[in-house]
């Protein structure tokens, strides 16, 4: 079966992380989240983490030099040979160009860019109530829509739930501005390449997941003809 090289695109809070976790289960491909990689660096107090944290807390993008090298190295690793799922990268056209050049060098190409669309007001509601597990940031809850069984405690591993610094309302609004100014132009970029697929992020996580799976199944069928 051919490789599946995917990008999840959409505003913060669109459900990219949730979908990535499910797709990783379906297709056994690595989920490569630049946000998670950066937060791991922050937690480990590395030099890169300290540099990145200033930007993250302000809701700004971390400079391209830091991010691009990190991702290009990651997609060349063994476990990404049969495909990958990028979440949070690329975030601007410079990053998209760098990714395209790196894939070309590896003689690979993007299979699809999955765009999950959600209006701004919904993003604010979702992110302000979001809580993540301190031990595993892909365990995600919402105080109103998806509360844990015990207040403040992760159902999956019993660790404490926290609010990310950048999920404070003022930072959420800045992240949305950055998304519209820098990341949203990638919609036209990938649409003109013919790889963009759109999903309504207001539907339930299960429905979005079903639709993405159906789209990927069709893509694979088309490839075999
Ligand atoms: P996320 O979890 O994807 O919302 O990312 C959290 C924060 O990490 C962002 O607000 C940025 O500060 C930083 N970040 C994540 N991915 C990137 C990227 N591809 N380029 C620049 N900054 C990024």
PDB file of C-alpha atoms and ligand atoms in Angstrom:
ATOM      1  CA  UNK A   1       0.000   0.000   0.000  1.00  0.00           C
ATOM      2  CA  UNK A   2       1.314   3.445  -0.833  1.00  0.00           C
ATOM      3  CA  UNK A   3       2.391   5.908   1.813  1.00  0.00           C
ATOM      4  CA  UNK A   4      -0.020   8.429   3.308  1.00  0.00           C
ATOM      5  CA  UNK A   5       1.576  11.826   3.883  1.00  0.00           C
ATOM      6  CA  UNK A   6      -0.974  14.085   5.529  1.00  0.00           C
ATOM      7  CA  UNK A   7      -1.255  17.590   6.915  1.00  0.00           C
ATOM      8  CA  UNK A   8      -3.978  18.655   9.340  1.00  0.00           C
ATOM      9  CA  UNK A   9      -4.791  22.314   8.796  1.00  0.00           C
ATOM     10  CA  UNK A  10      -7.185  24.588  10.658  1.00  0.00           C
ATOM     11  CA  UNK A  11      -7.367  27.209  13.390  1.00  0.00           C
ATOM     12  CA  UNK A  12      -6.289  26.459  16.939  1.00  0.00           C
ATOM     13  CA  UNK A  13      -9.050  24.507  18.655  1.00  0.00           C
ATOM     14  CA  UNK A  14     -10.407  22.994  15.431  1.00  0.00           C
ATOM     15  CA  UNK A  15      -9.822  19.496  16.805  1.00  0.00           C
ATOM     16  CA  UNK A  16      -6.637  18.710  14.886  1.00  0.00           C
ATOM     17  CA  UNK A  17      -5.024  16.994  17.871  1.00  0.00           C
ATOM     18  CA  UNK A  18      -8.122  14.877  18.536  1.00  0.00           C
ATOM     19  CA  UNK A  19      -8.378  13.801  14.902  1.00  0.00           C
ATOM     20  CA  UNK A  20      -4.645  13.149  14.725  1.00  0.00           C
ATOM     21  CA  UNK A  21      -4.824  10.807  17.689  1.00  0.00           C
ATOM     22  CA  UNK A  22      -7.640   8.832  16.041  1.00  0.00           C
ATOM     23  CA  UNK A  23      -6.014   8.700  12.624  1.00  0.00           C
ATOM     24  CA  UNK A  24      -2.790   7.558  14.203  1.00  0.00           C
ATOM     25  CA  UNK A  25      -4.750   4.614  15.627  1.00  0.00           C
ATOM     26  CA  UNK A  26      -6.324   3.856  12.235  1.00  0.00           C
ATOM     27  CA  UNK A  27      -3.229   4.077  10.082  1.00  0.00           C
ATOM     28  CA  UNK A  28      -0.318   3.613  12.517  1.00  0.00           C
ATOM     29  CA  UNK A  29       1.527   6.625  11.243  1.00  0.00           C
ATOM     30  CA  UNK A  30       3.445   8.993  13.513  1.00  0.00           C
ATOM     31  CA  UNK A  31       1.501  12.046  14.698  1.00  0.00           C
ATOM     32  CA  UNK A  32       3.965  14.908  14.395  1.00  0.00           C
ATOM     33  CA  UNK A  33       2.717  17.929  16.323  1.00  0.00           C
ATOM     34  CA  UNK A  34       5.056  20.917  16.355  1.00  0.00           C
ATOM     35  CA  UNK A  35       3.138  22.356  19.314  1.00  0.00           C
ATOM     36  CA  UNK A  36       3.656  19.130  21.327  1.00  0.00           C
ATOM     37  CA  UNK A  37       7.331  18.967  20.301  1.00  0.00           C
ATOM     38  CA  UNK A  38       7.847  22.555  21.418  1.00  0.00           C
ATOM     39  CA  UNK A  39       5.996  22.017  24.702  1.00  0.00           C
ATOM     40  CA  UNK A  40       8.221  18.985  25.384  1.00  0.00           C
ATOM     41  CA  UNK A  41      11.267  21.216  24.850  1.00  0.00           C
ATOM     42  CA  UNK A  42       9.797  23.817  27.215  1.00  0.00           C
ATOM     43  CA  UNK A  43       9.138  21.156  29.869  1.00  0.00           C
ATOM     44  CA  UNK A  44      12.699  19.813  29.519  1.00  0.00           C
ATOM     45  CA  UNK A  45      13.991  23.393  29.867  1.00  0.00           C
ATOM     46  CA  UNK A  46      16.251  23.077  26.838  1.00  0.00           C
ATOM     47  CA  UNK A  47      17.724  26.162  25.185  1.00  0.00           C
ATOM     48  CA  UNK A  48      15.304  25.745  22.291  1.00  0.00           C
ATOM     49  CA  UNK A  49      12.410  25.420  24.730  1.00  0.00           C
ATOM     50  CA  UNK A  50      13.362  28.594  26.550  1.00  0.00           C
ATOM     51  CA  UNK A  51      13.613  30.474  23.264  1.00  0.00           C
ATOM     52  CA  UNK A  52      10.283  29.084  22.015  1.00  0.00           C
ATOM     53  CA  UNK A  53       8.352  29.724  25.201  1.00  0.00           C
ATOM     54  CA  UNK A  54       8.384  33.512  24.840  1.00  0.00           C
ATOM     55  CA  UNK A  55       6.639  33.263  21.487  1.00  0.00           C
ATOM     56  CA  UNK A  56       4.204  30.563  22.553  1.00  0.00           C
ATOM     57  CA  UNK A  57       3.009  32.414  25.644  1.00  0.00           C
ATOM     58  CA  UNK A  58       2.419  35.500  23.501  1.00  0.00           C
ATOM     59  CA  UNK A  59       0.489  33.504  20.870  1.00  0.00           C
ATOM     60  CA  UNK A  60       3.081  34.333  18.192  1.00  0.00           C
ATOM     61  CA  UNK A  61       4.779  31.893  15.829  1.00  0.00           C
ATOM     62  CA  UNK A  62       8.164  30.533  16.834  1.00  0.00           C
ATOM     63  CA  UNK A  63      10.766  31.587  14.217  1.00  0.00           C
ATOM     64  CA  UNK A  64      10.944  29.426  11.095  1.00  0.00           C
ATOM     65  CA  UNK A  65      14.649  28.544  11.544  1.00  0.00           C
ATOM     66  CA  UNK A  66      13.800  26.664  14.730  1.00  0.00           C
ATOM     67  CA  UNK A  67      10.744  24.838  13.394  1.00  0.00           C
ATOM     68  CA  UNK A  68      11.711  23.930   9.851  1.00  0.00           C
ATOM     69  CA  UNK A  69      14.902  22.044  10.728  1.00  0.00           C
ATOM     70  CA  UNK A  70      13.074  20.151  13.470  1.00  0.00           C
ATOM     71  CA  UNK A  71      10.316  18.924  11.137  1.00  0.00           C
ATOM     72  CA  UNK A  72      12.476  18.122   8.138  1.00  0.00           C
ATOM     73  CA  UNK A  73      14.612  15.887  10.362  1.00  0.00           C
ATOM     74  CA  UNK A  74      11.517  14.276  11.873  1.00  0.00           C
ATOM     75  CA  UNK A  75       9.850  13.248   8.603  1.00  0.00           C
ATOM     76  CA  UNK A  76      13.071  11.605   7.443  1.00  0.00           C
ATOM     77  CA  UNK A  77      13.064   9.270  10.472  1.00  0.00           C
ATOM     78  CA  UNK A  78      12.375   5.567  10.025  1.00  0.00           C
ATOM     79  CA  UNK A  79       8.911   5.484  11.569  1.00  0.00           C
ATOM     80  CA  UNK A  80       7.698   8.150   9.086  1.00  0.00           C
ATOM     81  CA  UNK A  81       8.854   6.199   6.037  1.00  0.00           C
ATOM     82  CA  UNK A  82       5.379   4.890   5.217  1.00  0.00           C
ATOM     83  CA  UNK A  83       3.627   8.146   6.005  1.00  0.00           C
ATOM     84  CA  UNK A  84       3.148  10.899   8.551  1.00  0.00           C
ATOM     85  CA  UNK A  85       0.513  13.137   9.976  1.00  0.00           C
ATOM     86  CA  UNK A  86       1.606  16.724  10.463  1.00  0.00           C
ATOM     87  CA  UNK A  87      -0.365  18.753  13.000  1.00  0.00           C
ATOM     88  CA  UNK A  88       0.473  22.443  13.444  1.00  0.00           C
ATOM     89  CA  UNK A  89       2.972  22.537  10.586  1.00  0.00           C
ATOM     90  CA  UNK A  90       3.240  24.257   8.170  1.00  0.00           C
ATOM     91  CA  UNK A  91       1.954  27.512   9.681  1.00  0.00           C
ATOM     92  CA  UNK A  92       2.995  29.919   6.890  1.00  0.00           C
ATOM     93  CA  UNK A  93       4.040  29.792   3.234  1.00  0.00           C
ATOM     94  CA  UNK A  94       7.783  29.746   4.040  1.00  0.00           C
ATOM     95  CA  UNK A  95       7.282  26.568   6.060  1.00  0.00           C
ATOM     96  CA  UNK A  96       5.102  25.090   3.299  1.00  0.00           C
ATOM     97  CA  UNK A  97       7.783  25.824   0.691  1.00  0.00           C
ATOM     98  CA  UNK A  98      10.459  24.257   2.896  1.00  0.00           C
ATOM     99  CA  UNK A  99       8.315  21.150   3.356  1.00  0.00           C
ATOM    100  CA  UNK A 100       7.674  20.869  -0.385  1.00  0.00           C
ATOM    101  CA  UNK A 101      11.419  21.094  -1.103  1.00  0.00           C
ATOM    102  CA  UNK A 102      12.237  18.483   1.556  1.00  0.00           C
ATOM    103  CA  UNK A 103       9.602  16.063   0.249  1.00  0.00           C
ATOM    104  CA  UNK A 104      10.840  16.480  -3.289  1.00  0.00           C
ATOM    105  CA  UNK A 105      14.354  15.611  -2.176  1.00  0.00           C
ATOM    106  CA  UNK A 106      13.013  12.466  -0.528  1.00  0.00           C
ATOM    107  CA  UNK A 107      11.025  11.723  -3.710  1.00  0.00           C
ATOM    108  CA  UNK A 108       7.756  11.829  -1.793  1.00  0.00           C
ATOM    109  CA  UNK A 109       4.618  13.890  -2.130  1.00  0.00           C
ATOM    110  CA  UNK A 110       1.697  15.045  -0.008  1.00  0.00           C
ATOM    111  CA  UNK A 111      -1.334  12.759  -0.170  1.00  0.00           C
ATOM    112  CA  UNK A 112      -3.817  15.293   1.236  1.00  0.00           C
ATOM    113  CA  UNK A 113      -4.202  18.404   3.342  1.00  0.00           C
ATOM    114  CA  UNK A 114      -7.165  17.980   5.688  1.00  0.00           C
ATOM    115  CA  UNK A 115      -8.665  21.368   6.518  1.00  0.00           C
ATOM    116  CA  UNK A 116     -10.930  21.460   9.571  1.00  0.00           C
ATOM    117  CA  UNK A 117     -12.990  24.655   9.509  1.00  0.00           C
ATOM    118  CA  UNK A 118     -14.370  26.278  12.678  1.00  0.00           C
ATOM    119  CA  UNK A 119     -15.579  29.890  13.184  1.00  0.00           C
ATOM    120  CA  UNK A 120     -13.614  32.182  15.527  1.00  0.00           C
ATOM    121  CA  UNK A 121     -16.266  32.449  18.297  1.00  0.00           C
ATOM    122  CA  UNK A 122     -16.378  28.671  18.552  1.00  0.00           C
ATOM    123  CA  UNK A 123     -12.574  28.532  18.774  1.00  0.00           C
ATOM    124  CA  UNK A 124     -12.635  30.888  21.761  1.00  0.00           C
ATOM    125  CA  UNK A 125     -15.329  28.814  23.522  1.00  0.00           C
ATOM    126  CA  UNK A 126     -13.452  25.609  22.937  1.00  0.00           C
ATOM    127  CA  UNK A 127      -9.973  26.749  23.892  1.00  0.00           C
ATOM    128  CA  UNK A 128     -10.877  28.759  26.970  1.00  0.00           C
ATOM    129  CA  UNK A 129     -12.443  25.590  28.443  1.00  0.00           C
ATOM    130  CA  UNK A 130      -9.760  23.189  27.257  1.00  0.00           C
ATOM    131  CA  UNK A 131      -7.760  21.216  29.805  1.00  0.00           C
ATOM    132  CA  UNK A 132      -4.835  18.920  28.993  1.00  0.00           C
ATOM    133  CA  UNK A 133      -3.111  16.135  30.882  1.00  0.00           C
ATOM    134  CA  UNK A 134       0.270  17.140  32.362  1.00  0.00           C
ATOM    135  CA  UNK A 135       1.682  13.730  31.518  1.00  0.00           C
ATOM    136  CA  UNK A 136       0.353  13.299  27.986  1.00  0.00           C
ATOM    137  CA  UNK A 137      -0.833  16.445  26.192  1.00  0.00           C
ATOM    138  CA  UNK A 138      -2.803  14.426  23.652  1.00  0.00           C
ATOM    139  CA  UNK A 139      -5.251  13.529  26.464  1.00  0.00           C
ATOM    140  CA  UNK A 140      -7.557  16.507  26.020  1.00  0.00           C
ATOM    141  CA  UNK A 141     -10.768  17.483  27.867  1.00  0.00           C
ATOM    142  CA  UNK A 142     -13.206  20.392  27.997  1.00  0.00           C
ATOM    143  CA  UNK A 143     -14.783  21.662  31.221  1.00  0.00           C
ATOM    144  CA  UNK A 144     -18.188  21.967  29.531  1.00  0.00           C
ATOM    145  CA  UNK A 145     -18.281  19.670  26.460  1.00  0.00           C
ATOM    146  CA  UNK A 146     -16.042  16.777  27.466  1.00  0.00           C
ATOM    147  CA  UNK A 147     -15.358  16.855  31.213  1.00  0.00           C
ATOM    148  CA  UNK A 148     -13.220  14.171  32.873  1.00  0.00           C
ATOM    149  CA  UNK A 149     -14.956  11.775  35.281  1.00  0.00           C
ATOM    150  CA  UNK A 150     -13.127  13.388  38.216  1.00  0.00           C
ATOM    151  CA  UNK A 151     -12.624  17.147  38.220  1.00  0.00           C
ATOM    152  CA  UNK A 152      -9.089  18.111  37.211  1.00  0.00           C
ATOM    153  CA  UNK A 153      -7.881  14.499  36.775  1.00  0.00           C
ATOM    154  CA  UNK A 154      -7.102  12.661  33.518  1.00  0.00           C
ATOM    155  CA  UNK A 155      -9.378   9.623  32.918  1.00  0.00           C
ATOM    156  CA  UNK A 156      -6.653   7.830  31.015  1.00  0.00           C
ATOM    157  CA  UNK A 157      -3.691   7.975  33.386  1.00  0.00           C
ATOM    158  CA  UNK A 158      -4.853   9.734  36.567  1.00  0.00           C
ATOM    159  CA  UNK A 159      -2.482  12.685  36.065  1.00  0.00           C
ATOM    160  CA  UNK A 160      -3.437  16.293  36.782  1.00  0.00           C
ATOM    161  CA  UNK A 161      -5.234  18.377  34.141  1.00  0.00           C
ATOM    162  CA  UNK A 162      -3.993  21.888  33.432  1.00  0.00           C
ATOM    163  CA  UNK A 163      -4.885  24.864  31.275  1.00  0.00           C
ATOM    164  CA  UNK A 164      -2.212  25.713  28.711  1.00  0.00           C
ATOM    165  CA  UNK A 165      -0.751  29.214  29.143  1.00  0.00           C
ATOM    166  CA  UNK A 166      -1.697  30.027  25.580  1.00  0.00           C
ATOM    167  CA  UNK A 167      -5.332  29.025  26.190  1.00  0.00           C
ATOM    168  CA  UNK A 168      -5.935  32.278  28.126  1.00  0.00           C
ATOM    169  CA  UNK A 169      -8.557  34.342  26.250  1.00  0.00           C
ATOM    170  CA  UNK A 170      -6.278  37.223  25.255  1.00  0.00           C
ATOM    171  CA  UNK A 171      -3.697  34.819  23.838  1.00  0.00           C
ATOM    172  CA  UNK A 172      -6.390  32.828  22.039  1.00  0.00           C
ATOM    173  CA  UNK A 173      -7.466  36.024  20.230  1.00  0.00           C
ATOM    174  CA  UNK A 174      -3.879  36.751  19.211  1.00  0.00           C
ATOM    175  CA  UNK A 175      -3.421  33.160  17.986  1.00  0.00           C
ATOM    176  CA  UNK A 176      -6.534  33.588  15.831  1.00  0.00           C
ATOM    177  CA  UNK A 177      -5.162  36.799  14.315  1.00  0.00           C
ATOM    178  CA  UNK A 178      -1.894  35.032  13.555  1.00  0.00           C
ATOM    179  CA  UNK A 179      -3.837  32.125  12.035  1.00  0.00           C
ATOM    180  CA  UNK A 180      -5.824  34.384   9.695  1.00  0.00           C
ATOM    181  CA  UNK A 181      -2.814  36.471   8.671  1.00  0.00           C
ATOM    182  CA  UNK A 182      -0.172  33.771   8.281  1.00  0.00           C
ATOM    183  CA  UNK A 183      -1.677  30.286   8.168  1.00  0.00           C
ATOM    184  CA  UNK A 184      -4.996  30.754   6.328  1.00  0.00           C
ATOM    185  CA  UNK A 185      -3.188  31.657   3.051  1.00  0.00           C
ATOM    186  CA  UNK A 186      -2.138  27.988   2.967  1.00  0.00           C
ATOM    187  CA  UNK A 187      -5.737  27.071   2.154  1.00  0.00           C
ATOM    188  CA  UNK A 188      -5.432  28.637  -1.312  1.00  0.00           C
ATOM    189  CA  UNK A 189      -1.844  27.365  -1.594  1.00  0.00           C
ATOM    190  CA  UNK A 190      -2.849  23.722  -1.175  1.00  0.00           C
ATOM    191  CA  UNK A 191      -6.149  24.129  -2.997  1.00  0.00           C
ATOM    192  CA  UNK A 192      -4.278  25.165  -6.115  1.00  0.00           C
ATOM    193  CA  UNK A 193      -2.137  22.018  -5.762  1.00  0.00           C
ATOM    194  CA  UNK A 194      -5.368  19.981  -5.752  1.00  0.00           C
ATOM    195  CA  UNK A 195      -4.624  18.303  -2.398  1.00  0.00           C
ATOM    196  CA  UNK A 196      -6.984  20.251  -0.118  1.00  0.00           C
ATOM    197  CA  UNK A 197      -9.951  18.447   1.476  1.00  0.00           C
ATOM    198  CA  UNK A 198     -12.418  20.412   3.646  1.00  0.00           C
ATOM    199  CA  UNK A 199     -14.219  19.216   6.792  1.00  0.00           C
ATOM    200  CA  UNK A 200     -16.841  20.957   8.894  1.00  0.00           C
ATOM    201  CA  UNK A 201     -15.259  21.198  12.348  1.00  0.00           C
ATOM    202  CA  UNK A 202     -18.617  22.063  13.962  1.00  0.00           C
ATOM    203  CA  UNK A 203     -19.651  18.440  13.577  1.00  0.00           C
ATOM    204  CA  UNK A 204     -18.871  16.002  16.372  1.00  0.00           C
ATOM    205  CA  UNK A 205     -15.367  14.557  16.600  1.00  0.00           C
ATOM    206  CA  UNK A 206     -16.812  11.152  15.582  1.00  0.00           C
ATOM    207  CA  UNK A 207     -18.434  12.570  12.453  1.00  0.00           C
ATOM    208  CA  UNK A 208     -15.327  14.493  11.412  1.00  0.00           C
ATOM    209  CA  UNK A 209     -13.293  11.346  11.938  1.00  0.00           C
ATOM    210  CA  UNK A 210     -15.702   9.237   9.830  1.00  0.00           C
ATOM    211  CA  UNK A 211     -15.596  11.778   7.020  1.00  0.00           C
ATOM    212  CA  UNK A 212     -11.816  11.983   7.037  1.00  0.00           C
ATOM    213  CA  UNK A 213     -11.552   8.212   6.933  1.00  0.00           C
ATOM    214  CA  UNK A 214     -13.998   8.049   4.023  1.00  0.00           C
ATOM    215  CA  UNK A 215     -11.977  10.684   2.163  1.00  0.00           C
ATOM    216  CA  UNK A 216      -8.724   8.819   2.743  1.00  0.00           C
ATOM    217  CA  UNK A 217     -10.282   5.539   1.629  1.00  0.00           C
ATOM    218  CA  UNK A 218     -11.428   7.203  -1.615  1.00  0.00           C
ATOM    219  CA  UNK A 219      -7.967   8.681  -2.150  1.00  0.00           C
ATOM    220  CA  UNK A 220      -6.405   5.261  -1.861  1.00  0.00           C
ATOM    221  CA  UNK A 221      -8.938   3.729  -4.242  1.00  0.00           C
ATOM    222  CA  UNK A 222      -8.240   6.460  -6.798  1.00  0.00           C
ATOM    223  CA  UNK A 223      -4.535   5.750  -6.496  1.00  0.00           C
ATOM    224  CA  UNK A 224      -4.969   2.106  -7.430  1.00  0.00           C
ATOM    225  CA  UNK A 225      -6.622   2.986 -10.767  1.00  0.00           C
TER     226      UNK A 225
HETATM  227  P1  LIG B   1      -0.300  24.449  18.743  1.00  0.00           P
HETATM  228  O1  LIG B   1      -0.317  23.463  19.847  1.00  0.00           O
HETATM  229  O2  LIG B   1      -0.130  23.826  17.382  1.00  0.00           O
HETATM  230  O3  LIG B   1      -1.466  25.415  18.799  1.00  0.00           O
HETATM  231  O4  LIG B   1       1.025  25.335  18.955  1.00  0.00           O
HETATM  232  C1  LIG B   1       1.232  26.104  20.111  1.00  0.00           C
HETATM  233  C2  LIG B   1       2.224  27.206  19.825  1.00  0.00           C
HETATM  234  O5  LIG B   1       3.479  26.649  19.407  1.00  0.00           O
HETATM  235  C3  LIG B   1       1.845  28.166  18.709  1.00  0.00           C
HETATM  236  O6  LIG B   1       0.983  29.190  19.155  1.00  0.00           O
HETATM  237  C4  LIG B   1       3.204  28.697  18.280  1.00  0.00           C
HETATM  238  O7  LIG B   1       3.712  29.636  19.196  1.00  0.00           O
HETATM  239  C5  LIG B   1       4.076  27.456  18.397  1.00  0.00           C
HETATM  240  N1  LIG B   1       4.081  26.682  17.131  1.00  0.00           N
HETATM  241  C6  LIG B   1       3.553  25.445  16.905  1.00  0.00           C
HETATM  242  N2  LIG B   1       3.758  25.053  15.642  1.00  0.00           N
HETATM  243  C7  LIG B   1       4.429  26.056  15.037  1.00  0.00           C
HETATM  244  C8  LIG B   1       4.934  26.257  13.717  1.00  0.00           C
HETATM  245  N3  LIG B   1       4.758  25.347  12.749  1.00  0.00           N
HETATM  246  N4  LIG B   1       5.574  27.432  13.459  1.00  0.00           N
HETATM  247  C9  LIG B   1       5.752  28.368  14.405  1.00  0.00           C
HETATM  248  N5  LIG B   1       5.299  28.241  15.664  1.00  0.00           N
HETATM  249  C10 LIG B   1       4.640  27.098  15.991  1.00  0.00           C
END
